[in-house]
Coordinates of N, CA and C in Angstrom, one line a residue:
X103 N -34.8 6.9 12.7 CA -34.7 6.0 11.6 C -33.7 6.6 10.6
X104 N -32.8 5.8 10.2 CA -31.8 6.2 9.2 C -32.3 6.0 7.8
X105 N -32.0 6.9 6.9 CA -32.4 6.7 5.5 C -31.6 7.7 4.6
X106 N -31.5 7.3 3.4 CA -31.0 8.1 2.3 C -32.0 8.0 1.1
X107 N -32.3 9.1 0.5 CA -33.3 9.0 -0.6 C -33.0 10.0 -1.7
X108 N -33.1 9.6 -2.9 CA -33.0 10.5 -4.0 C -34.2 10.3 -4.9
X109 N -34.7 11.4 -5.4 CA -35.9 11.4 -6.3 C -35.4 12.2 -7.5
X110 N -35.6 11.6 -8.7 CA -35.2 12.2 -10.0 C -36.3 12.3 -10.9
X111 N -36.5 13.4 -11.5 CA -37.5 13.7 -12.6 C -36.7 13.9 -13.9
X112 N -37.1 13.3 -14.9 CA -36.5 13.5 -16.2 C -37.1 12.6 -17.3
X113 N -36.3 12.4 -18.3 CA -36.7 11.6 -19.4 C -35.8 10.4 -19.6
X114 N -36.3 9.2 -19.7 CA -35.5 8.0 -19.9 C -35.7 7.5 -21.4
X115 N -34.7 7.1 -22.0 CA -34.8 6.6 -23.3 C -33.8 5.4 -23.5
X116 N -34.2 4.4 -24.3 CA -33.4 3.3 -24.5 C -32.2 3.7 -25.4
X117 N -31.0 3.2 -25.0 CA -29.8 3.4 -25.8 C -29.8 2.4 -27.0
X118 N -29.9 3.0 -28.2 CA -30.0 2.1 -29.4 C -28.7 2.2 -30.2
X119 N -27.9 3.2 -30.0 CA -26.7 3.4 -30.8 C -25.7 2.4 -30.3
X120 N -25.2 1.5 -31.2 CA -24.3 0.4 -30.9 C -23.0 0.9 -30.2
X121 N -22.4 1.9 -30.7 CA -21.2 2.4 -30.1 C -21.4 2.9 -28.7
X122 N -22.4 3.7 -28.5 CA -22.7 4.2 -27.2 C -23.1 3.0 -26.2
X123 N -23.8 2.1 -26.7 CA -24.2 0.9 -25.9 C -22.9 0.1 -25.4
X124 N -22.0 -0.1 -26.3 CA -20.8 -0.8 -26.0 C -20.0 0.0 -25.0
X125 N -19.9 1.3 -25.1 CA -19.2 2.2 -24.2 C -19.7 2.1 -22.8
X126 N -21.1 2.1 -22.7 CA -21.7 2.1 -21.4 C -21.5 0.7 -20.8
X127 N -21.7 -0.4 -21.5 CA -21.5 -1.7 -21.0 C -20.1 -2.0 -20.5
X128 N -19.1 -1.5 -21.3 CA -17.7 -1.6 -20.9 C -17.5 -0.8 -19.6
X129 N -18.1 0.3 -19.5 CA -18.0 1.1 -18.2 C -18.5 0.3 -17.0
X130 N -19.6 -0.5 -17.2 CA -20.1 -1.3 -16.1 C -19.1 -2.4 -15.8
X131 N -18.5 -3.0 -16.8 CA -17.5 -4.1 -16.6 C -16.3 -3.5 -15.8
X132 N -15.8 -2.4 -16.3 CA -14.7 -1.8 -15.7 C -14.9 -1.4 -14.2
X133 N -16.1 -1.0 -13.9 CA -16.5 -0.5 -12.5 C -16.8 -1.7 -11.6
X134 N -17.5 -2.7 -12.1 CA -18.0 -3.7 -11.2 C -17.2 -5.1 -11.2
X135 N -16.4 -5.3 -12.2 CA -15.7 -6.5 -12.3 C -14.2 -6.2 -12.1
X136 N -13.9 -5.8 -10.9 CA -12.6 -5.2 -10.6 C -11.6 -6.3 -10.3
X137 N -12.0 -7.6 -10.0 CA -11.1 -8.6 -9.7 C -10.6 -9.4 -10.9
X138 N -11.1 -8.9 -12.1 CA -10.7 -9.6 -13.4 C -10.3 -8.5 -14.3
X139 N -9.4 -8.8 -15.2 CA -9.0 -7.9 -16.3 C -9.2 -8.5 -17.6
X140 N -9.1 -7.7 -18.7 CA -9.2 -8.2 -20.0 C -8.3 -9.4 -20.2
X141 N -8.8 -10.4 -20.8 CA -8.0 -11.6 -21.0 C -8.4 -12.7 -20.0
X142 N -8.9 -12.3 -18.8 CA -9.4 -13.3 -17.8 C -10.8 -13.8 -18.2
X143 N -11.4 -13.2 -19.1 CA -12.8 -13.6 -19.6 C -12.9 -13.4 -21.1
X144 N -13.9 -14.0 -21.6 CA -14.2 -13.8 -23.1 C -14.5 -12.4 -23.4
X145 N -14.0 -11.9 -24.5 CA -14.3 -10.5 -24.9 C -15.8 -10.2 -24.9
X146 N -16.3 -9.1 -24.4 CA -17.7 -8.7 -24.4 C -18.0 -8.2 -25.8
X147 N -19.1 -8.8 -26.4 CA -19.4 -8.4 -27.8 C -20.7 -7.6 -27.9
X148 N -21.0 -7.0 -29.0 CA -22.2 -6.3 -29.3 C -23.4 -7.2 -29.1
X149 N -23.3 -8.4 -29.5 CA -24.4 -9.4 -29.3 C -24.7 -9.6 -27.8
X150 N -23.6 -9.6 -27.0 CA -23.8 -9.7 -25.5 C -24.5 -8.4 -25.0
X151 N -24.1 -7.3 -25.5 CA -24.7 -6.0 -25.0 C -26.1 -5.9 -25.4
X152 N -26.5 -6.4 -26.5 CA -27.9 -6.3 -27.0 C -28.9 -7.2 -26.2
X153 N -28.3 -8.0 -25.4 CA -29.2 -8.9 -24.5 C -29.8 -8.1 -23.4
X154 N -29.2 -6.9 -23.1 CA -29.7 -6.1 -22.0 C -30.4 -4.9 -22.6
X155 N -31.3 -4.3 -21.9 CA -31.9 -3.0 -22.3 C -31.3 -2.0 -21.3
X156 N -30.6 -1.0 -21.9 CA -29.9 0.0 -21.2 C -30.6 1.4 -21.4
X157 N -30.9 2.1 -20.4 CA -31.6 3.4 -20.5 C -30.6 4.5 -20.2
X158 N -30.8 5.6 -20.9 CA -30.1 6.9 -20.6 C -31.1 7.8 -20.0
X159 N -30.8 8.4 -18.9 CA -31.7 9.3 -18.2 C -31.2 10.7 -18.3
X160 N -32.0 11.6 -18.8 CA -31.7 13.0 -18.9 C -32.4 13.6 -17.7
X161 N -31.6 14.1 -16.7 CA -32.2 14.6 -15.5 C -32.6 16.1 -15.6
X162 N -33.9 16.3 -15.3 CA -34.5 17.7 -15.4 C -34.4 18.3 -14.0
X163 N -34.6 17.5 -13.0 CA -34.7 18.0 -11.6 C -34.4 16.8 -10.7
X164 N -33.8 17.1 -9.5 CA -33.5 16.0 -8.5 C -33.5 16.6 -7.1
X165 N -33.8 15.8 -6.2 CA -33.7 16.2 -4.8 C -33.2 15.0 -4.0
X166 N -32.6 15.3 -2.8 CA -32.0 14.2 -2.0 C -32.3 14.5 -0.5
X167 N -32.5 13.5 0.2 CA -32.7 13.6 1.7 C -31.8 12.6 2.4
X168 N -31.5 12.9 3.6 CA -30.7 12.0 4.4 C -31.0 12.2 5.9
X169 N -31.1 11.1 6.6 CA -31.3 11.2 8.1 C -30.4 10.2 8.7
X170 N -29.5 10.7 9.5 CA -28.6 9.8 10.2 C -29.0 9.4 11.6
X171 N -30.1 9.9 12.1 CA -30.6 9.6 13.4 C -31.0 8.2 13.6
X172 N -30.2 7.5 14.4 CA -30.5 6.1 14.7 C -31.8 5.9 15.5
X173 N -32.1 6.8 16.4 CA -33.3 6.7 17.2 C -33.2 5.6 18.2
X174 N -34.1 5.6 19.1 CA -34.2 4.6 20.2 C -35.6 4.0 20.1
X175 N -35.7 2.9 19.4 CA -37.0 2.2 19.3 C -37.1 0.9 20.1

């Protein structure tokens, strides 16, 4: 069976700082809306950003596993 797994332990908190929230949301847009550029869509506003709840995760510990064996089932 093939799988990839990551387990993270840490503290999550809601991003409430407006400047930080806008920076994070703009980062999502830049990363995932690659077929459009500024000007192709309405400017993203703070009001838009506040419609989402965005968490910041401080990682204390993490582990990862991976198995590439397809197997014969």
